[in-house]
Coordinates of C-alpha atoms in Angstrom, one line a residue:
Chain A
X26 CA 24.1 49.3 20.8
X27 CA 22.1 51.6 23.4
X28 CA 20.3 54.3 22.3
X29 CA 20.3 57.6 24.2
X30 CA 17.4 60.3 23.7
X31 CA 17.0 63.3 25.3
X32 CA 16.9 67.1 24.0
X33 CA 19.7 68.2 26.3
X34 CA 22.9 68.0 24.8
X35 CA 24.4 68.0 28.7
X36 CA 22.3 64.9 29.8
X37 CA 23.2 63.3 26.2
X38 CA 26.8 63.9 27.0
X39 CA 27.4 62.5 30.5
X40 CA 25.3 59.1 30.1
X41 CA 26.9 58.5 26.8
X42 CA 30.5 59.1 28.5
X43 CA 29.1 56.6 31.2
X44 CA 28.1 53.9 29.3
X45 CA 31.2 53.9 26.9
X46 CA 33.4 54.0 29.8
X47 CA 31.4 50.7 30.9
X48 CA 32.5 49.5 27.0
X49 CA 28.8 49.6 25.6
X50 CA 28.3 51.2 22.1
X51 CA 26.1 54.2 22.4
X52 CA 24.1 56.4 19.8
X53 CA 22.1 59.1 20.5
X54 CA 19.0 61.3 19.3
X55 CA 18.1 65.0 20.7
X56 CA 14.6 64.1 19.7
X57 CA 11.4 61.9 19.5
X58 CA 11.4 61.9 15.9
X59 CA 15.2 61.6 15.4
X60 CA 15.2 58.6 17.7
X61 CA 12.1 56.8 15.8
X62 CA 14.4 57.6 12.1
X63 CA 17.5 56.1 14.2
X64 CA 15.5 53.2 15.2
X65 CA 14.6 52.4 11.9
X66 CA 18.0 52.3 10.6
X67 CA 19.8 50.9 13.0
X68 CA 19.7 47.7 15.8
X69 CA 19.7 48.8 19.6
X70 CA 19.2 46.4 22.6
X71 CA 17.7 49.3 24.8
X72 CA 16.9 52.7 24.4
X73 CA 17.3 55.1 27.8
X74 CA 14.3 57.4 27.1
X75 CA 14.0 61.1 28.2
X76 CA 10.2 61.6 29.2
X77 CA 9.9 65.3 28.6
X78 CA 10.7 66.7 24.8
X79 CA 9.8 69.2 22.8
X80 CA 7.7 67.7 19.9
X81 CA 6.7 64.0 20.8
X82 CA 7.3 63.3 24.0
X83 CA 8.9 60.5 25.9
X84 CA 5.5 58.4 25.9
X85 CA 4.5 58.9 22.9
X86 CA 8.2 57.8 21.3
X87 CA 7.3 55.0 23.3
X88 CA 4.2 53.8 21.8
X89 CA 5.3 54.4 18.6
X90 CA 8.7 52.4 19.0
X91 CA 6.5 49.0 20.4
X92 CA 4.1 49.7 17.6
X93 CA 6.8 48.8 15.1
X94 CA 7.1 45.3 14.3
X95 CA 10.9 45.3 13.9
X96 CA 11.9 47.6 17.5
X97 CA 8.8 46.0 19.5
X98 CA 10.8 44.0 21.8
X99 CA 13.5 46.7 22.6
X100 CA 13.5 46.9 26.1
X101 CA 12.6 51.0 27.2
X102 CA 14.1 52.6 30.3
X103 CA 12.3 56.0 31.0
X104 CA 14.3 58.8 32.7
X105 CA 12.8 61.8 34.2
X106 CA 14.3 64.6 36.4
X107 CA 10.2 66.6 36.2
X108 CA 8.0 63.7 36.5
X109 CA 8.2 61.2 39.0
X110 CA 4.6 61.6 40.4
X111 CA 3.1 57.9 40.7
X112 CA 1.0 58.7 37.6
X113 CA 3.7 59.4 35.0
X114 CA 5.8 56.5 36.1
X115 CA 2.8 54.3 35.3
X116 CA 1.8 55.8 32.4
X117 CA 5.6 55.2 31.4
X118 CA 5.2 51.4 32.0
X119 CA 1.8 51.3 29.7
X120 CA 3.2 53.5 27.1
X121 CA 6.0 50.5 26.4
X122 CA 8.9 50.9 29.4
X123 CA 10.6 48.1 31.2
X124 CA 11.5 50.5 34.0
X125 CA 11.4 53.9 35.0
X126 CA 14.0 55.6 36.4
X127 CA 14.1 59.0 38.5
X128 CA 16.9 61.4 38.4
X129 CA 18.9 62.2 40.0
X130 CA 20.0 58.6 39.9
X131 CA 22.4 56.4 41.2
X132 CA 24.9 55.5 38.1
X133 CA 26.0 52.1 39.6
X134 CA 22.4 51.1 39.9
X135 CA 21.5 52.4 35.8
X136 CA 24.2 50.4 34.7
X137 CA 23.0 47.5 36.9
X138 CA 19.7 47.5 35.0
X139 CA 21.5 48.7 31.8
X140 CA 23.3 45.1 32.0
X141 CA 20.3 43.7 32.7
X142 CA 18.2 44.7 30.0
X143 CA 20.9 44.5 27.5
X144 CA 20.9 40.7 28.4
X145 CA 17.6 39.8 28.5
X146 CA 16.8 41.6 24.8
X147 CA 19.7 39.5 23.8
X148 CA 18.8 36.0 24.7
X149 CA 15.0 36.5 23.9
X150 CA 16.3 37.7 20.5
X151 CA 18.3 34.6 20.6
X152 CA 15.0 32.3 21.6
X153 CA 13.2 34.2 19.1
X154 CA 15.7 33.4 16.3
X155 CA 16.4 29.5 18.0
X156 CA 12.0 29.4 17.3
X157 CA 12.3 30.7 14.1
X158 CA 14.6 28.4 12.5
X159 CA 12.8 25.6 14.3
X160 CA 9.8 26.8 12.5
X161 CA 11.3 26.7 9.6
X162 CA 13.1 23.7 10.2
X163 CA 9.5 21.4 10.9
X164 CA 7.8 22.9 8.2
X165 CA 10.8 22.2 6.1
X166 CA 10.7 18.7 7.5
X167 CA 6.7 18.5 6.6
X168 CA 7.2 19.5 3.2
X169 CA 9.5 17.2 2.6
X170 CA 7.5 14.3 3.9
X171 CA 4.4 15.1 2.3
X172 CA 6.4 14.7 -0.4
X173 CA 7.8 11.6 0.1
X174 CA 4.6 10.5 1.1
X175 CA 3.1 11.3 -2.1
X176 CA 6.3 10.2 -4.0
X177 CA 5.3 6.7 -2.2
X178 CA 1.6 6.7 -3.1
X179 CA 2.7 7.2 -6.9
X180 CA 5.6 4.1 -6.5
X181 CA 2.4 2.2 -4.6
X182 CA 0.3 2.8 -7.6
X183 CA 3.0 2.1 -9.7
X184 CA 4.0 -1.5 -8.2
X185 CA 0.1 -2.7 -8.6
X186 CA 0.3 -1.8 -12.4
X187 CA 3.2 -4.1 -12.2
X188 CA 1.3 -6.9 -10.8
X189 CA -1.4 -6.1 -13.7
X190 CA 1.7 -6.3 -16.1
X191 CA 3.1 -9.6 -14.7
X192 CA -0.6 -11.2 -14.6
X193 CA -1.1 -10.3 -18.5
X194 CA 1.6 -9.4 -20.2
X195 CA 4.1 -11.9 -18.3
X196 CA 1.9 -14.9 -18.4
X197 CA 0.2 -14.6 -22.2
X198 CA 4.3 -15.2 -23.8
X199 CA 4.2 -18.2 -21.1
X200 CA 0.8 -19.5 -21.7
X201 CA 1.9 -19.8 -26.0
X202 CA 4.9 -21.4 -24.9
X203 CA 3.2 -24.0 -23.1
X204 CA 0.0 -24.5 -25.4
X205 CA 2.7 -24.4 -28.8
X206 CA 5.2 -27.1 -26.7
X207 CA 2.4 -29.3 -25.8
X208 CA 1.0 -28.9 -29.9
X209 CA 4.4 -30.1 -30.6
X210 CA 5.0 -32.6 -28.5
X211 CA 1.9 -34.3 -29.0
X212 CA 1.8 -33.7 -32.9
X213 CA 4.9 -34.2 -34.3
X214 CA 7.7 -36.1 -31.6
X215 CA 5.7 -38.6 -29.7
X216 CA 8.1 -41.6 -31.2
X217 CA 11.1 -39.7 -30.7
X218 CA 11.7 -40.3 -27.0
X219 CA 15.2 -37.9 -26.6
X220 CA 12.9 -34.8 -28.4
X221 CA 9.9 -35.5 -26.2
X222 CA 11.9 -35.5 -22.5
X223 CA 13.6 -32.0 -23.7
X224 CA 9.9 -31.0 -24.9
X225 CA 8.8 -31.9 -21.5
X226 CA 11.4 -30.0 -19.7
X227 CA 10.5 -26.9 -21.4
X228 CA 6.5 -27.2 -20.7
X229 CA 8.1 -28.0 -17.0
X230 CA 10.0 -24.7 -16.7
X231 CA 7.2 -23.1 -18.2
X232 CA 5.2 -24.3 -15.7
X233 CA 7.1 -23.3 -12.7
X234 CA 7.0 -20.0 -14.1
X235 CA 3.7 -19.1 -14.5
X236 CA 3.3 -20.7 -10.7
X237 CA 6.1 -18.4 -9.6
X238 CA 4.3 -15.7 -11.6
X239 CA 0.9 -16.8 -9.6
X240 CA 2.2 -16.5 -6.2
X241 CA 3.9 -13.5 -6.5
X242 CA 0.4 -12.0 -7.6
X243 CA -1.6 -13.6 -5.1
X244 CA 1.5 -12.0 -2.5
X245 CA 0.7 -8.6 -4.4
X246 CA -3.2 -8.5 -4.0
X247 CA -2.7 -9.5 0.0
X248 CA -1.5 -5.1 0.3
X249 CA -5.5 -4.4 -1.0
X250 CA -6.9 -2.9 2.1
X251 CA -8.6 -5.6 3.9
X252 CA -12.6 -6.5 4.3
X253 CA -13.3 -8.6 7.6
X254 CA -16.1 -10.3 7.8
X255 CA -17.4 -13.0 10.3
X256 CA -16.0 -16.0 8.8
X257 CA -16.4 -19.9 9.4
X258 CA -13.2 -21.6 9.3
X259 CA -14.8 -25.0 8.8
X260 CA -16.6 -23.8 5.7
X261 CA -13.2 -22.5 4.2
X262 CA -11.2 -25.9 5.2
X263 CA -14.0 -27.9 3.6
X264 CA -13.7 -26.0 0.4
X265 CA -10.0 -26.2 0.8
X266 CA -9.4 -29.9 0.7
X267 CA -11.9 -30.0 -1.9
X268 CA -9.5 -28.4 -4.0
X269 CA -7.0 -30.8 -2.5
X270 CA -8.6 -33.7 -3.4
X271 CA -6.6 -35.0 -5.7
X272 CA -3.2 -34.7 -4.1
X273 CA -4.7 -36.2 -0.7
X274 CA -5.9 -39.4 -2.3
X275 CA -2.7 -39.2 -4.5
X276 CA -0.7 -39.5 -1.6
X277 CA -3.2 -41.3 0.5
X278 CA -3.1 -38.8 3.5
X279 CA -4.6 -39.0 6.6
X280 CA -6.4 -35.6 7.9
X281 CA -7.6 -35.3 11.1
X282 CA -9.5 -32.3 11.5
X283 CA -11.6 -30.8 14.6
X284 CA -14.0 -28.3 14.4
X285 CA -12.8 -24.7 14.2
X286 CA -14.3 -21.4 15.6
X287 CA -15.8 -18.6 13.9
X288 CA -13.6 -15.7 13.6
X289 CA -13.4 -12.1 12.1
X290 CA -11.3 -12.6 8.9
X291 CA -11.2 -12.6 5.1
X292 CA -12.4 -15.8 3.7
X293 CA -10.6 -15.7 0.8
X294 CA -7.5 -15.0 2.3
X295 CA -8.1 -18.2 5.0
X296 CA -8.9 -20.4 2.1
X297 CA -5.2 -19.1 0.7
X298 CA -3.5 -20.0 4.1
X299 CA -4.9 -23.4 4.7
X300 CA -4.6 -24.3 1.0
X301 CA -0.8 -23.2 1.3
X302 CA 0.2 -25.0 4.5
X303 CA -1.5 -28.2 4.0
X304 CA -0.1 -28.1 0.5
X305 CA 3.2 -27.8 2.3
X306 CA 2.2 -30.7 4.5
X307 CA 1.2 -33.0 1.6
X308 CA 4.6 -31.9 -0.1
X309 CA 7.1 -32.1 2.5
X310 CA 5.6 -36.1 3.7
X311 CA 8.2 -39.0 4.3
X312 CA 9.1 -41.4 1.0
X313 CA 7.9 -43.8 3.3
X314 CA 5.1 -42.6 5.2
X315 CA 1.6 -41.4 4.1
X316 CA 1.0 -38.2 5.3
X317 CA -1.0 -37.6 8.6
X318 CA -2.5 -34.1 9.1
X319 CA -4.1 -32.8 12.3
X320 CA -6.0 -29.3 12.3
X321 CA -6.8 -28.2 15.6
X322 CA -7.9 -24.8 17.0
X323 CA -8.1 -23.3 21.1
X324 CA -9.5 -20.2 22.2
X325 CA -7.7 -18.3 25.2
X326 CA -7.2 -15.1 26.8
X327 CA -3.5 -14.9 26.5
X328 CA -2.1 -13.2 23.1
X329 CA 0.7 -15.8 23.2
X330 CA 1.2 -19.2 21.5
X331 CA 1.6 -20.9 24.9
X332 CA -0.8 -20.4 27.8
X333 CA -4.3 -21.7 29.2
X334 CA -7.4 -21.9 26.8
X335 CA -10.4 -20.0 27.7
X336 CA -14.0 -21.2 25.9
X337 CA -14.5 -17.4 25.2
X338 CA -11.0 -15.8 24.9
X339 CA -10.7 -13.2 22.6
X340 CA -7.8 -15.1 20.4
X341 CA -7.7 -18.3 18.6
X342 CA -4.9 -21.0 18.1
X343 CA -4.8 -22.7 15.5
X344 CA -2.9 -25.8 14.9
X345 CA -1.7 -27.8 11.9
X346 CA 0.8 -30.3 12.2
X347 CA 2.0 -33.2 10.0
X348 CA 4.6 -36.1 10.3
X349 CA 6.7 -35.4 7.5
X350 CA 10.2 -34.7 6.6
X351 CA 10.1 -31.4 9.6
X352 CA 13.1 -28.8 9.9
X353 CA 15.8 -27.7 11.9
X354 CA 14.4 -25.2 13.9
X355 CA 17.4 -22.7 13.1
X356 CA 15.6 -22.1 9.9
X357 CA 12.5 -21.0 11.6
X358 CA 13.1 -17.2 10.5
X359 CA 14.3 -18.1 7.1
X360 CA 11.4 -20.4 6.1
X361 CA 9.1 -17.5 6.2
X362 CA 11.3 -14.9 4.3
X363 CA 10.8 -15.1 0.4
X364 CA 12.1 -17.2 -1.9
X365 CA 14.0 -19.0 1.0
X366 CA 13.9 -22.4 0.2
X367 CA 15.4 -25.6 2.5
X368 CA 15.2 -28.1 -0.2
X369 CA 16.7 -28.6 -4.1
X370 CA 14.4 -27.8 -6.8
X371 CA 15.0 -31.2 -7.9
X372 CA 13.5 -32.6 -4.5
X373 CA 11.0 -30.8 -3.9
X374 CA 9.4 -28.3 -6.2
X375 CA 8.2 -24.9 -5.2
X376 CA 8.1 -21.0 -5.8
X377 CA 9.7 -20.3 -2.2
X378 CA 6.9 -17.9 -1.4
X379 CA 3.9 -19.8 -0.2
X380 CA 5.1 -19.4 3.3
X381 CA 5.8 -15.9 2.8
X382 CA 2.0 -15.3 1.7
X383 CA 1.1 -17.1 4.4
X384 CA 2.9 -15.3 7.0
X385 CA 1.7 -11.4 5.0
X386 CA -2.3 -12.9 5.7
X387 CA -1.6 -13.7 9.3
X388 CA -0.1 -10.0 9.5
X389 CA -3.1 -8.7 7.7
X390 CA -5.0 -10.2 10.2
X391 CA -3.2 -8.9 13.5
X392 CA -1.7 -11.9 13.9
X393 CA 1.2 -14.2 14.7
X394 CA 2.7 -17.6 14.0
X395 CA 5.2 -19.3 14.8
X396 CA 6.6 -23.4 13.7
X397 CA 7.9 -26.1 16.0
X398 CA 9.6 -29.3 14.1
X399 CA 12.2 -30.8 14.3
X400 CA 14.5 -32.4 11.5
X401 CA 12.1 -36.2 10.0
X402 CA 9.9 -35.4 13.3
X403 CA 7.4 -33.7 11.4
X404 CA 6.4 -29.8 11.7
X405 CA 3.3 -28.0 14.0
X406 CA 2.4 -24.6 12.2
X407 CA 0.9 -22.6 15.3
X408 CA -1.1 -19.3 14.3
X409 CA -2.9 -16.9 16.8
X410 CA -5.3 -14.7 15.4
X411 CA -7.6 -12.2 17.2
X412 CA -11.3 -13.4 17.2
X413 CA -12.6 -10.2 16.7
X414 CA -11.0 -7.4 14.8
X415 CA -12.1 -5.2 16.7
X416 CA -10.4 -6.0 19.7
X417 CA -7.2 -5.4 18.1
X418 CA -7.9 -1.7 18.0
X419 CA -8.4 -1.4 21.8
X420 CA -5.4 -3.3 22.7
X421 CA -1.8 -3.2 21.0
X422 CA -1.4 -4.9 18.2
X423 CA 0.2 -8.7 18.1
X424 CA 3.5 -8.6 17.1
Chain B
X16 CA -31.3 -26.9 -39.4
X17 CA -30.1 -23.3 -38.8
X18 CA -26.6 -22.7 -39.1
X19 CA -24.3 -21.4 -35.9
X20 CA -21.9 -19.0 -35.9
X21 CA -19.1 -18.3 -33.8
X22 CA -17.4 -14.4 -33.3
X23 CA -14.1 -14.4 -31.8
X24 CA -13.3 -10.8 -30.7
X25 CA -9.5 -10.8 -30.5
X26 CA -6.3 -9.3 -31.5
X27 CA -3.8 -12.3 -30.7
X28 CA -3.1 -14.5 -34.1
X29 CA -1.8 -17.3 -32.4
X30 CA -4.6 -18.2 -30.2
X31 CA -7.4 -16.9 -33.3
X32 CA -5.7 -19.4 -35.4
X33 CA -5.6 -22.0 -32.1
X34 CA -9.3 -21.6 -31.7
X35 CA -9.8 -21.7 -35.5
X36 CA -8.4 -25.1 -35.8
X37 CA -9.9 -26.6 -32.8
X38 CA -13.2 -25.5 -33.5
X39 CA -12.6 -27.1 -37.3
X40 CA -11.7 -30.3 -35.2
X41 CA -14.9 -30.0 -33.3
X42 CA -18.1 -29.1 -35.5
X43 CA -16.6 -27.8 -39.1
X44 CA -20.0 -27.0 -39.6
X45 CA -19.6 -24.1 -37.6
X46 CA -18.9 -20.6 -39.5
X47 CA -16.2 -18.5 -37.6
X48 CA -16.0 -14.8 -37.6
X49 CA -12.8 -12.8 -36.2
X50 CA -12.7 -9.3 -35.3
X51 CA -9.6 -8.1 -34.0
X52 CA -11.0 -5.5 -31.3
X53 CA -14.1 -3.7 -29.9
X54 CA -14.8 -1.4 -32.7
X55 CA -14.1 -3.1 -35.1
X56 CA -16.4 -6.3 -34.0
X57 CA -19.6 -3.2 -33.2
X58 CA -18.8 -2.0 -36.7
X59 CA -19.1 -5.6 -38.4
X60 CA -22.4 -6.7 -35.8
X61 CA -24.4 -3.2 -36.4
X62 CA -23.7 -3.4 -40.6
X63 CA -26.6 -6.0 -41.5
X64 CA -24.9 -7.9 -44.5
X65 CA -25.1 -10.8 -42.7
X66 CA -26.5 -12.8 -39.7
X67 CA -26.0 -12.0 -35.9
X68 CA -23.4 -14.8 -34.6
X69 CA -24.9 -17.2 -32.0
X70 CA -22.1 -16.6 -29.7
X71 CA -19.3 -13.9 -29.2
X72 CA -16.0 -14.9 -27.9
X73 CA -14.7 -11.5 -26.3
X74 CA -11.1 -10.7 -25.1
X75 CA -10.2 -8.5 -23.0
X76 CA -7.4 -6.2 -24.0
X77 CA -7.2 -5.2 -27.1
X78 CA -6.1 -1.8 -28.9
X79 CA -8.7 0.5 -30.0
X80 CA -11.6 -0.8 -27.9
X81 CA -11.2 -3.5 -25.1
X82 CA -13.3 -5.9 -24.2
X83 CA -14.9 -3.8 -21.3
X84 CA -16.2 -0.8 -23.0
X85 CA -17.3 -3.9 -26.2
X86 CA -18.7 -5.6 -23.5
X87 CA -20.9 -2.3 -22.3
X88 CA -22.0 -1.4 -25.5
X89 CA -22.8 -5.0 -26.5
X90 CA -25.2 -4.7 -23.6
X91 CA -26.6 -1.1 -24.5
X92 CA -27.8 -2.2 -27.6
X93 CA -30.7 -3.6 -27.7
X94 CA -30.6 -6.1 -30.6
X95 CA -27.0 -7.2 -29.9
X96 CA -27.6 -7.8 -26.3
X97 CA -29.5 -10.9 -27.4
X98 CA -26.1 -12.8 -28.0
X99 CA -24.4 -14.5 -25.3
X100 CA -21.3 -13.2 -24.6
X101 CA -18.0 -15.5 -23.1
X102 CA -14.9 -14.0 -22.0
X103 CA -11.9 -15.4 -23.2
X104 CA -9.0 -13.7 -22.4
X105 CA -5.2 -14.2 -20.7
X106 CA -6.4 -11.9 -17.1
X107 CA -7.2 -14.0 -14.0
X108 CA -7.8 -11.3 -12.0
X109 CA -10.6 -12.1 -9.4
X110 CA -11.4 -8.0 -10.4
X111 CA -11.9 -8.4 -14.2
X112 CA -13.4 -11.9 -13.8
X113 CA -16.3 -10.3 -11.3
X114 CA -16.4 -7.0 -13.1
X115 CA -17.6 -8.9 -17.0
X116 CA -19.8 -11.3 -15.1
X117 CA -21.7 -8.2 -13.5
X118 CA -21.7 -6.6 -16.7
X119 CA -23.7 -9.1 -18.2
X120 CA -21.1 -11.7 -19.7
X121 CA -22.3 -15.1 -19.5
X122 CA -19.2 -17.0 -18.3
X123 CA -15.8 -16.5 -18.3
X124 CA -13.0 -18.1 -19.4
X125 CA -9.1 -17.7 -19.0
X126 CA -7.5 -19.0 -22.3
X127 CA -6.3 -22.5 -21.6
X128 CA -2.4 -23.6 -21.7
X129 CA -4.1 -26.8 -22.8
X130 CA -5.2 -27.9 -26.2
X131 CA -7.7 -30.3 -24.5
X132 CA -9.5 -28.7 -22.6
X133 CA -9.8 -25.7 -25.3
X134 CA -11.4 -28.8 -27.1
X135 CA -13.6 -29.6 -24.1
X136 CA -14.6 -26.1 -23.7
X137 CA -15.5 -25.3 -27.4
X138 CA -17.1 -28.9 -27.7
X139 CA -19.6 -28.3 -24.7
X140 CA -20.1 -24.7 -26.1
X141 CA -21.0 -25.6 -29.7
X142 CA -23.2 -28.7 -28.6
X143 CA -25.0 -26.4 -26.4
X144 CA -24.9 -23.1 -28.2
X145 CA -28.9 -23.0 -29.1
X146 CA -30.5 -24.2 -25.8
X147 CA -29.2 -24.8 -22.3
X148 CA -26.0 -23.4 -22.9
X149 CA -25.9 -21.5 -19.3
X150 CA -26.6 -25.3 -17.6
X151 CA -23.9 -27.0 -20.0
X152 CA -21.6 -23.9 -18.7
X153 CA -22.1 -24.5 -15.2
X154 CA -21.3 -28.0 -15.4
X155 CA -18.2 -27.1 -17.6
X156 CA -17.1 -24.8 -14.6
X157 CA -16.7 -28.1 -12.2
X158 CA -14.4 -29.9 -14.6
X159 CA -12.1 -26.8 -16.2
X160 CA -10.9 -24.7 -13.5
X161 CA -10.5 -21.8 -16.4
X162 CA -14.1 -21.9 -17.1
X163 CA -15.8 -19.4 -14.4
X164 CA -19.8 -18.5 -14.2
X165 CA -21.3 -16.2 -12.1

């Protein structure tokens, strides 16, 4: 709707009858302060401003109308008969007017700029509203992922009280069952053979249990944020196959290890890796064949598992391959993933997550790895790691 | 010679009645004192009725007071801080286990599945309880896994 103010009835009367007959809806006002009460009552997309009034006058209307918040943006067309010195057209354009015309005037033209103006209110009104819901829309959109976010940070907390729950309250039923099977077996049944074997089985199962319970701790604890520190790899295989000891001489391996670099990573979690692939190595041997292990390591340039070496490239290849049983490499994916398992329990026995762990430290260090074997052809575990942490941050990340 | 005691702080039956009988198998000479918690094992060491044990066994979660805040006070009190204190509880959680050995306990142990080497463990402990009983721990620690000093 277009607003018309002027204090002559005559002047009201023939714009309004040319506007409707150009099908816009028209109101009027026969003064300032009638036209500022109309304003406030009703929405207009322009307002065709008389300049001289009794009362308040055409400039002060003016200021008033784009000092309100809600009629600020109606677009003002001045129109004066008296003044159209230089001086009072400018004054009409500071006091708030798109445009000011001069009478008499040329009716095709006013409509002209009528259309005009009426369009431009509209589709800055439209922006304006478009904006407004956008506004709305993001911080909608913020709200609700800050809380998500902190819906995530409570599950987060929640899932580490679960690991406290599995390593207590999970393993202390499991612990009784095992000390009070053993108690019996050894006690009471050791001449009844039959009772003894299903005894045996039980303290078995138990076993696997509290292993599976073990792992999936150890997997757990890897989400703590991590601590690098310069770390010698030799120092951590060497305490590694200490703990191995046993099951090396038990299944008289071979190992064939060559010095390794120092890198930025976290010891403990290193000593977890190379404990749970040579493990793997020892486990998945030949019937046949003793086990043969070679650990190797490369520097190079290349953040790839292939490529040239480089005595001071920023990333480090590590190698560890064995001639046992292998895989098809079409389980490459799957032998990562948890709980996937390629073997019967009653083959070879296992939680199904070591690898898993193993592939979640190698992530924890911006790293990769990858497997080539192929099925009683043995298996190479290849991992790259970044030698310094820090380099990770200036380049992308592996992976 | 002096007699030793033993105090087992701990709330689980089974396992108080497991250590009971080992430690009968062991040295029956040994007196054995249970408490079933914190407080309750402050309350019976700050009454003087009767002597200080030579060793406190101390689990870790328990109801009423746990073995970290018994632990704590153990160690604020001047007289009872005297006694060495052994961990003996289900946790393996590298925190807890470097958490008591900072707060002043002396080793710590994660309750065996394994009569044995319970009976290992309490053998070495009670041979050594009155003199180079940190040593005898240490060289406990390289044959039980479950046995950790700082």
């Amino acid at each position: 709707m277009i607003l018309i103010v002027d204090d002559k009835q005559e002047n009201l009367y023939s714009l309004k009858a040319l506007l409707r007959l150009n099908l816009y809806e028209v109101d009027t006002a026969a003064s300032g302060e009638e036209a500022l009460k109309r304003i406030l009552k009703n929405e207009y997309e322009l307002i065709i401003l008389d300049v001289q009034m009794p009362g308040m006058d055409g400039y002060e209307v003016a200021e008033t109308i784009t000092g309100y918040s809600r009629s600020k943006d109606i677009p003002i067309i001045f129109l004066s008969a008296v003044n159209i010195d230089k001086r009072f057209i400018t004054k009409g354009y500071t006091s708030g007017g798109v445009d000011y015309v001069t009478k008499p005037f040329d009716p095709d033209i006013l409509l002209l700029k009528v259309k005009t103006f009426t369009r431009l209110y509209r589709q800055t009104k439209e922006l304006n509203d478009i904006r407004e819901t956008l506004e709305q829309k993001v911080e909608e959109r913020t709200r609700e992922l800050v809380q998500a976010n902190r819906e995530l940070e409570i599950s987060n907390g929640e899932l580490q009280q679960y690991a406290f729950i599995a390593s207590h309250d999970l393993q202390e039923p499991l612990r009784k069952i095992i000390t009070f099977s053993r108690l019996v077996m050894e006690r009471f049944i050791e001449n009844i053979p039959d009772a003894y074997q299903y005894m045996n089985k039980v303290i078995m199962s138990a076993e696997r249990m509290r292993n599976l319970i073990n792992d999936l701790l150890s997997y757990s604890r890897l989400s703590d944020t991590p601590r690098f520190n310069s770390c010698n790899l030799n120092l951590v295989l060497q305490e590694t196959m200490a703990d191995l000891e046993v099951v090396v001489k038990e299944k008289e391996a071979v190992l064939h290890i060559s010095e390794l670099p120092m890198i930025e990573a976290i010891p403990d979690q290193m000593r977890q890796l190379f404990q749970n692939l040579i493990s793997n190595a020892l486990k998945f041997s030949r019937k046949d064949t003793a086990p043969m292990i070679k650990i190797w390591a490369e520097l190079t340039d290349e953040p790839s598992f292939e490529g040239t070496t480089a005595p001071t490239g920023l990333y480090c290849r590590i190698y560890i391959a064995d001639n046992g049983i292998g895989f098809d490499e079409m389980y490459l994916e799957k032998i990562f993933q948890m709980f996937q398992r390629l073997h019967g329990k009653g083959e070879y026995d296992g939680t199904g997550i070591g690898l898993t762990i193993v592939k979640k430290i190698i992530q924890q260090h911006n790293g990769l790895i990858t497997a080539g074997s192929r099925e009683g052809e043995g298996a190479t575990f290849i991992m790259l790691l970044p030698v310094k942490q820090s380099v990770i941050v200036q380049t992308e990340p592996l992976g | 010679m002096v007699k030793t005691t033993f105090l087992l702080v701990d709330d689980d039956a089974d396992d108080t009645a497991l250590f009971e009988e080992v430690l009968e198998q062991v040295d029956p000479s040994i007196g054995f004192r249970v408490a079933t918690n914190g407080q309750e094992a402050l309350e019976m060491l700050r009454s003087d009725s009767e002597a200080l044990p030579d060793i406190i066994f101390l689990d870790l979660n328990m109801p009423r007071m746990d073995g970290r805040q018994c632990l704590a006070e153990l160690q604020q009190d001047d007289r009872l801080k005297q006694i060495p204190v052994i961990m003996y509880t289900t946790s393996s959680q590298p925190r807890d286990i470097t958490q008591a050995l900072q707060n002043g306990a002396l080793c710590y142990i994660t309750k065996p599945a394994n009569l044995r080497d319970l009976e290992e463990i309490i053998s070495v402990i009670a041979g050594n309880a009155h003199s180079g009983l940190t040593e005898a721990l240490k060289r406990l620690s390289t044959s039980v896994p479950a046995c950790i000093v700082s």
